[in-house]
Amino acid sequence: MGRIDRIAEPWGTRTPYGPGETWPTRVDSYLADGLDEHDVDRWVQSATVLHSNGDALDIAVKDGRIAGVRGRAGDRVNHGRLGPKDLYGWQANHSPDRLTEPLVRRGGELVPADWDTAMDAVAGRTRELLDERGPGSVGFYTTGQLFLEEYYTLAVIAHGGIGTNHLDGNTRLCTATAGESLKESFGSDGQPGSYTDVDHADVIALYGHNVAETQTVLWTRMLDRLAGPNPPRLLCVDPRQTPVADAATVHLAPRPGTNLMLMNALLHEIVAHDWVDHDWVSRHTTGFDDLRAQVADCPPERAAEVCDVPAGDIRAAAQLLGSAERLLSTVLQGFYQSHQATAAAVQVNNVHLVRGMLGRPGCGVLQMNGQPTAQNTRECGADGDLPGFRNWANPAHVEDLARLWNVDPLRIPHYGPPTNLMQILRYAEQGSIRFLYVTGTNPAVSLPELARVRRVLAQERLFLVVQDIFLTETAQLADVVLPAATWGEKTGTFTNVDRTVHLSEKAVDPPGGARPDLDILLDYARRLELADQDGAPLVTWTDAEGAFEAWKACSAGRPCDYSGLSYDQLRGRSGIQWPVNDAHPGGTERLYADGVFPTDPGYCETYGRDLVTGAPVEPTAYRAANPSGRALIKPAEYVPPHEPPDDAHPFVLTTGRTLYHFHTRTKTGRAPQLQRAAPDVWVEVSDDDARAHGWDEGDLLRITTERGSVEARLRISGIRPGVVFLPFHYGYWDTPGGYRPGGANSADGAHGRAANELTPTDWDPASKQPLFKTAAAAVERIAAGDGSPAPAPTTTASRPVRDVGTHTRGDERSLALETLPDGGAR
Amino acid sequence: MMVRLTAALRDLYRDETELAAALLRVADRHGADPELHHGCHDLARWSEQHATDLVEAGRRYGLGVSEPAGYGAGYGAAVDGAAADAVDPGLLLLADLRDLHRRSAGVVLDWDVVAQAAQALRDRELLALAQASRTQAERQLAWSKALVKASAAQIMTSPPQDAS
Ligand code: SF4
């Protein structure tokens, strides 16, 4: 066993392995207060929640408190490893400022109340609005961090009980494009691939996916392949010099907003060189001819101009894809939150379809998730879709659900696609939505154009309920705040990107009067007296396992089939990949191994959308294309981004993440090691741009768009010239402004710290995912620095191009344990 | 001798140009509805491209119009701009979409006429243009319908005074 500072070394020690071998085990653990394993009273099974990787771990409990975590050696996902956020982030559970009692607004102030008062207010206002204005006046906005059981319960309440179409999750900001692109190509959500594809791939292509920071353990797996014999070659598409770009054989840094053109050029080359598996294409796909026609006029030279990437590099990238024998592709926010998101992500699927590279070891697509339970938000229908990947445009699917819930099919809104989050906000802005129930997410920092978001949420006529574990920026605007229990304090299941289901058990009691989200939702349903068509309670379960059993019945026969799973099966064992049913009792490692896709018109989750306009495809048109069982190759034409730079705003602003924080720092900002590693907002500019303007490391810059301005200190990084980067994590809860810019420390109160002060209200027409990667911005220097560097990590994509004299590292309290395969130290 | 075809091309040119203008007008009016606003701009670009291509292809058939003034510039006046302010915004949105839908339907049909003629004349170039443009016009048509379907329920079931 060795001690290692996982702030300074986020990916830990290499355990190299070769293609087709098993990834060696390395058990990471961190215990607080100098405890060692013998001091721990008990270990409680769970998995990680501060990213999407789904790494299995055990929670250490000492004297009724969480005292640390340890990776589960036997788990298929992480083989014992944990990332820095997992090792240190749990400490936030103990923060003294946890919410421990409900709050209600009285005379403009949030004051403590008992649960009855708070819940009566919430249910009472809902009932009033239903009577006066109907279900269209009620909306729900949830997260990607609750448990499956909670999402399914929420979906039943909203869709089957209240009958509103206005339900979405913050997965809309995160993985809506992942889900949509899978639906468009394969007929249903669900990752074709598996993390074990990393063990076999000879080429790994990462599109807008800085995996080194967003899924550290998955990157560790790739690093271990890179350190072993016959390593894979990497293709990286990213405007920043990320750790992935450092390791890549080919790195393309396109102009933000031009991903689709780049993909079309790569496909142009693949078609032109006939790196196409024609036999596979003709047996398992439709649409290849349309794709060929679409990409015919996208040669590398044209893309080179549009994307500002050398044509030779595009050719080299295409050659890499074309020569791969086992190609693994991953996609994330660089595509999902950028212009033409779905269209670009679908072209990644198309690369695999034309190359016939799916369903075999090493041949996978991972349309990544960002959050731990995003997959559950989607499959349970808490993102507004119908539960179980059912198709809202297919009356038989709606009837099926109505039977299961014993309600009139007309009660379940299906007259149109579900209302996406940004439209829900618009309805609230216009006043037709009067009640918004937010669970576990912080839109007052995470949505685009924050001044507008604050204005909408603060409206008198909007009754805002916020259920969370801290008094977030959003909670400060609420009419009622409900204190929730969090991970480690409640039981439930969750599913990661590669369909691995884990059970997370309750380890300790929540603080004070905080309650599990499930209990609060069940209480809400009870107070609303939601009933089925025979007058019996609509929600029939009373605990997590009961909800899971109900969900199993709902998922049976659908692509995300959980019917063969149980809590008992998940207990003690490692994670299991859905579908799990009679045909696959041990789970399913890869989908579509037989080349059969869930595209049959009677079975598919969607009839698809026009990737450019977003218009839903009519059922008759879908049937006419006769996709039954075949994957759909859907091409799309490039459209220029909506806010190009101009003289007044010459830079392109892109926002993103750092390894050390998650979301709006509600948890990571309260874990001392993580907070110290990335204590405050910074802005990244390229060396070229800094020189041209005479800016230096540490200077205070002001970044301005049409929507607002942010001040941040400069890090000169390896970002593409012409582009500025802001991390989006930093809001106001730990500033004098509380929930908005301003307060005692701010000179004039007008300049923000949250990147989303600047981002535009715009979204992808197909996935409805808001866009955060293309805004035109002006940058000016407000004050020269004092010689100290920007508060940006030096270990990651934000690392300086020149030595700035300091390095991101932890202290005594950051030393974690590593147990290597030989049992020895590192 | 192709007097009728020339007239049809001229009508189509006018309709595509007016559709582009109408799209931009609607975009202006609904700046706070980004999906509509940006969608209008993106799709206006298609119509403008169709009109430009028509001028090129129509020259052989005596089409003597000048090229469009350039994206976003100089299209028809906002005829009902002032009147629009007085209307319930929800209903205005539906009315605008209905207008776009109607115009798009006309354009689709116009392209059908041209495609038929091109086929009869064995004019491959014009036929290819007609087919490609018609496909995009149909997508414009589907788009306006989709927006109507997505918003009609909310607009119809909420009281008019909600609108801000
Ligand atoms: S920060 Fe990452 S995980 Fe969280 S919502 Fe955004 S994209 Fe998803």
CSV table of C-alpha atoms in Angstrom, one decimal, chain A residues 494-677:
chain,number,residue,atom,x,y,z
A,494,PHE,CA,-28.4,3.9,-10.4
A,495,THR,CA,-27.1,3.2,-13.8
A,496,ASN,CA,-24.0,4.5,-15.5
A,497,VAL,CA,-23.1,5.2,-19.1
A,498,ASP,CA,-22.4,1.6,-20.1
A,499,ARG,CA,-25.7,0.4,-18.6
A,500,THR,CA,-24.2,-0.9,-15.4
A,501,VAL,CA,-26.7,-0.9,-12.5
A,502,HIS,CA,-25.4,-0.4,-9.0
A,503,LEU,CA,-27.2,-0.5,-5.6
A,504,SER,CA,-26.4,2.3,-3.3
A,505,GLU,CA,-27.3,1.5,0.3
A,506,LYS,CA,-28.1,3.8,3.2
A,507,ALA,CA,-25.0,4.1,5.4
A,508,VAL,CA,-26.0,6.8,7.9
A,509,ASP,CA,-29.0,8.9,8.9
A,510,PRO,CA,-29.6,12.2,7.1
A,511,PRO,CA,-29.0,15.3,9.3
A,512,GLY,CA,-31.8,16.8,11.3
A,513,GLY,CA,-35.2,16.6,9.6
A,514,ALA,CA,-33.8,16.0,6.1
A,515,ARG,CA,-35.7,13.3,4.2
A,516,PRO,CA,-34.9,11.1,1.2
A,517,ASP,CA,-36.3,12.5,-2.0
A,518,LEU,CA,-38.4,9.4,-2.5
A,519,ASP,CA,-40.2,9.9,0.8
A,520,ILE,CA,-40.9,13.6,0.0
A,521,LEU,CA,-42.3,12.7,-3.4
A,522,LEU,CA,-44.5,9.9,-1.9
A,523,ASP,CA,-45.8,12.4,0.7
A,524,TYR,CA,-46.6,14.9,-2.1
A,525,ALA,CA,-48.5,12.2,-4.0
A,526,ARG,CA,-50.4,11.3,-0.9
A,527,ARG,CA,-51.4,14.9,-0.1
A,528,LEU,CA,-52.5,15.4,-3.7
A,529,GLU,CA,-54.6,12.2,-3.4
A,530,LEU,CA,-53.5,11.0,-6.8
A,531,ALA,CA,-55.6,8.1,-7.7
A,532,ASP,CA,-56.0,5.6,-10.6
A,533,GLN,CA,-59.3,5.2,-12.5
A,534,ASP,CA,-60.7,3.0,-9.8
A,535,GLY,CA,-60.0,5.5,-7.1
A,536,ALA,CA,-57.2,3.5,-5.6
A,537,PRO,CA,-53.8,5.3,-4.9
A,538,LEU,CA,-51.9,5.8,-8.1
A,539,VAL,CA,-48.5,5.4,-6.4
A,540,THR,CA,-48.7,2.0,-4.7
A,541,TRP,CA,-45.2,1.7,-3.2
A,542,THR,CA,-43.9,3.0,0.1
A,543,ASP,CA,-40.2,2.4,-0.1
A,544,ALA,CA,-37.2,2.2,-2.5
A,545,GLU,CA,-37.4,-1.5,-3.1
A,546,GLY,CA,-41.1,-1.2,-3.8
A,547,ALA,CA,-40.4,1.5,-6.4
A,548,PHE,CA,-37.8,-0.7,-8.0
A,549,GLU,CA,-40.2,-3.6,-8.3
A,550,ALA,CA,-42.8,-1.3,-9.9
A,551,TRP,CA,-40.1,0.0,-12.3
A,552,LYS,CA,-39.2,-3.6,-13.2
A,553,ALA,CA,-42.7,-4.2,-14.4
A,554,CYS,CA,-42.7,-1.0,-16.3
A,555,SER,CA,-39.4,-1.8,-18.0
A,556,ALA,CA,-40.2,-5.4,-18.9
A,557,GLY,CA,-40.0,-6.1,-22.6
A,558,ARG,CA,-38.4,-2.7,-23.3
A,559,PRO,CA,-34.8,-2.2,-24.4
A,560,CYS,CA,-33.9,-1.1,-20.8
A,561,ASP,CA,-35.3,-4.3,-19.3
A,562,TYR,CA,-34.6,-4.6,-15.5
A,563,SER,CA,-37.2,-7.4,-15.0
A,564,GLY,CA,-34.5,-10.0,-14.1
A,565,LEU,CA,-32.8,-7.8,-11.5
A,566,SER,CA,-33.4,-7.5,-7.8
A,567,TYR,CA,-31.9,-5.7,-4.9
A,568,ASP,CA,-30.7,-9.1,-3.6
A,569,GLN,CA,-28.9,-9.8,-6.8
A,570,LEU,CA,-27.1,-6.4,-6.7
A,571,ARG,CA,-26.2,-6.8,-3.0
A,572,GLY,CA,-22.6,-7.9,-2.5
A,573,ARG,CA,-22.1,-8.5,-6.2
A,574,SER,CA,-20.5,-6.1,-8.7
A,575,GLY,CA,-22.6,-3.9,-11.0
A,576,ILE,CA,-24.8,-5.6,-13.7
A,577,GLN,CA,-25.5,-4.2,-17.2
A,578,TRP,CA,-29.1,-4.0,-18.5
A,579,PRO,CA,-31.0,-5.6,-20.1
A,580,VAL,CA,-31.3,-8.2,-17.5
A,581,ASN,CA,-34.2,-10.6,-18.2
A,582,ASP,CA,-34.9,-14.3,-18.8
A,583,ALA,CA,-32.9,-14.2,-22.0
A,584,HIS,CA,-29.9,-12.4,-20.3
A,585,PRO,CA,-30.1,-13.3,-16.6
A,586,GLY,CA,-26.5,-12.1,-16.0
A,587,GLY,CA,-26.9,-8.9,-17.9
A,588,THR,CA,-25.7,-7.8,-21.4
A,589,GLU,CA,-22.3,-6.5,-22.1
A,590,ARG,CA,-22.9,-5.2,-25.6
A,591,LEU,CA,-26.0,-4.3,-27.5
A,592,TYR,CA,-26.6,-5.1,-31.1
A,593,ALA,CA,-24.1,-7.9,-31.3
A,594,ASP,CA,-26.5,-9.6,-33.8
A,595,GLY,CA,-26.8,-6.4,-35.9
A,596,VAL,CA,-30.5,-6.1,-35.0
A,597,PHE,CA,-31.6,-2.7,-33.8
A,598,PRO,CA,-34.8,-1.6,-32.0
A,599,THR,CA,-36.0,0.4,-34.9
A,600,ASP,CA,-39.2,-1.6,-35.7
A,601,PRO,CA,-42.0,1.0,-35.9
A,602,GLY,CA,-44.0,-0.8,-33.2
A,603,TYR,CA,-41.1,-1.0,-30.9
A,604,CYS,CA,-38.8,2.0,-31.4
A,605,GLU,CA,-38.6,4.8,-28.8
A,606,THR,CA,-39.0,7.5,-31.5
A,607,TYR,CA,-39.8,8.1,-35.1
A,608,GLY,CA,-36.9,10.5,-35.0
A,609,ARG,CA,-36.5,14.1,-35.9
A,610,ASP,CA,-35.1,16.2,-38.7
A,611,LEU,CA,-31.6,16.7,-37.3
A,612,VAL,CA,-31.4,20.3,-38.7
A,613,THR,CA,-34.9,21.7,-38.1
A,614,GLY,CA,-35.9,19.4,-35.2
A,615,ALA,CA,-39.3,18.6,-36.6
A,616,PRO,CA,-40.5,15.2,-35.6
A,617,VAL,CA,-40.7,12.6,-38.4
A,618,GLU,CA,-44.3,11.6,-39.0
A,619,PRO,CA,-45.0,7.9,-38.3
A,620,THR,CA,-46.0,7.3,-41.9
A,621,ALA,CA,-42.7,8.7,-43.2
A,622,TYR,CA,-40.8,6.6,-40.7
A,623,ARG,CA,-42.6,3.4,-41.8
A,624,ALA,CA,-42.0,4.3,-45.4
A,625,ALA,CA,-38.2,4.2,-44.8
A,626,ASN,CA,-38.8,0.6,-43.6
A,627,PRO,CA,-36.1,0.6,-41.0
A,628,SER,CA,-37.4,-2.5,-39.1
A,629,GLY,CA,-34.4,-3.9,-37.3
A,630,ARG,CA,-31.9,-1.8,-39.3
A,631,ALA,CA,-30.0,1.1,-37.9
A,632,LEU,CA,-30.6,4.5,-39.5
A,633,ILE,CA,-27.8,6.3,-41.2
A,634,LYS,CA,-29.0,10.0,-41.0
A,635,PRO,CA,-26.9,12.6,-42.6
A,636,ALA,CA,-27.3,16.4,-42.0
A,637,GLU,CA,-26.2,19.6,-43.7
A,638,TYR,CA,-24.0,22.1,-41.9
A,639,VAL,CA,-25.6,25.4,-40.8
A,640,PRO,CA,-23.4,28.2,-39.5
A,641,PRO,CA,-23.5,29.0,-35.8
A,642,HIS,CA,-26.0,31.5,-34.6
A,643,GLU,CA,-23.7,34.0,-32.9
A,644,PRO,CA,-20.5,34.4,-34.9
A,645,PRO,CA,-17.8,36.8,-33.6
A,646,ASP,CA,-17.9,40.3,-34.9
A,647,ASP,CA,-15.8,43.5,-34.5
A,648,ALA,CA,-17.4,44.3,-31.1
A,649,HIS,CA,-17.2,40.7,-29.9
A,650,PRO,CA,-14.2,39.2,-31.6
A,651,PHE,CA,-13.7,36.1,-29.4
A,652,VAL,CA,-15.7,32.9,-29.2
A,653,LEU,CA,-16.6,32.0,-25.7
A,654,THR,CA,-16.8,28.4,-24.6
A,655,THR,CA,-17.5,27.1,-21.1
A,656,GLY,CA,-16.6,23.9,-19.4
A,657,ARG,CA,-15.4,22.0,-16.4
A,658,THR,CA,-12.4,21.2,-14.3
A,659,LEU,CA,-11.5,17.9,-12.8
A,660,TYR,CA,-11.8,19.1,-9.2
A,661,HIS,CA,-15.4,20.3,-9.3
A,662,PHE,CA,-18.8,19.0,-10.1
A,663,HIS,CA,-21.6,21.2,-11.2
A,664,THR,CA,-22.1,24.4,-9.2
A,665,ARG,CA,-19.7,23.2,-6.5
A,666,THR,CA,-22.5,22.5,-4.0
A,667,LYS,CA,-20.6,19.5,-2.8
A,668,THR,CA,-17.1,19.8,-4.2
A,669,GLY,CA,-16.8,23.4,-3.0
A,670,ARG,CA,-17.4,22.1,0.5
A,671,ALA,CA,-14.6,19.4,0.3
A,672,PRO,CA,-11.5,21.3,1.3
A,673,GLN,CA,-9.0,19.4,-0.9
A,674,LEU,CA,-11.1,19.9,-4.0
A,675,GLN,CA,-11.9,23.5,-3.2
A,676,ARG,CA,-8.2,24.4,-2.6
A,677,ALA,CA,-7.2,22.8,-6.0
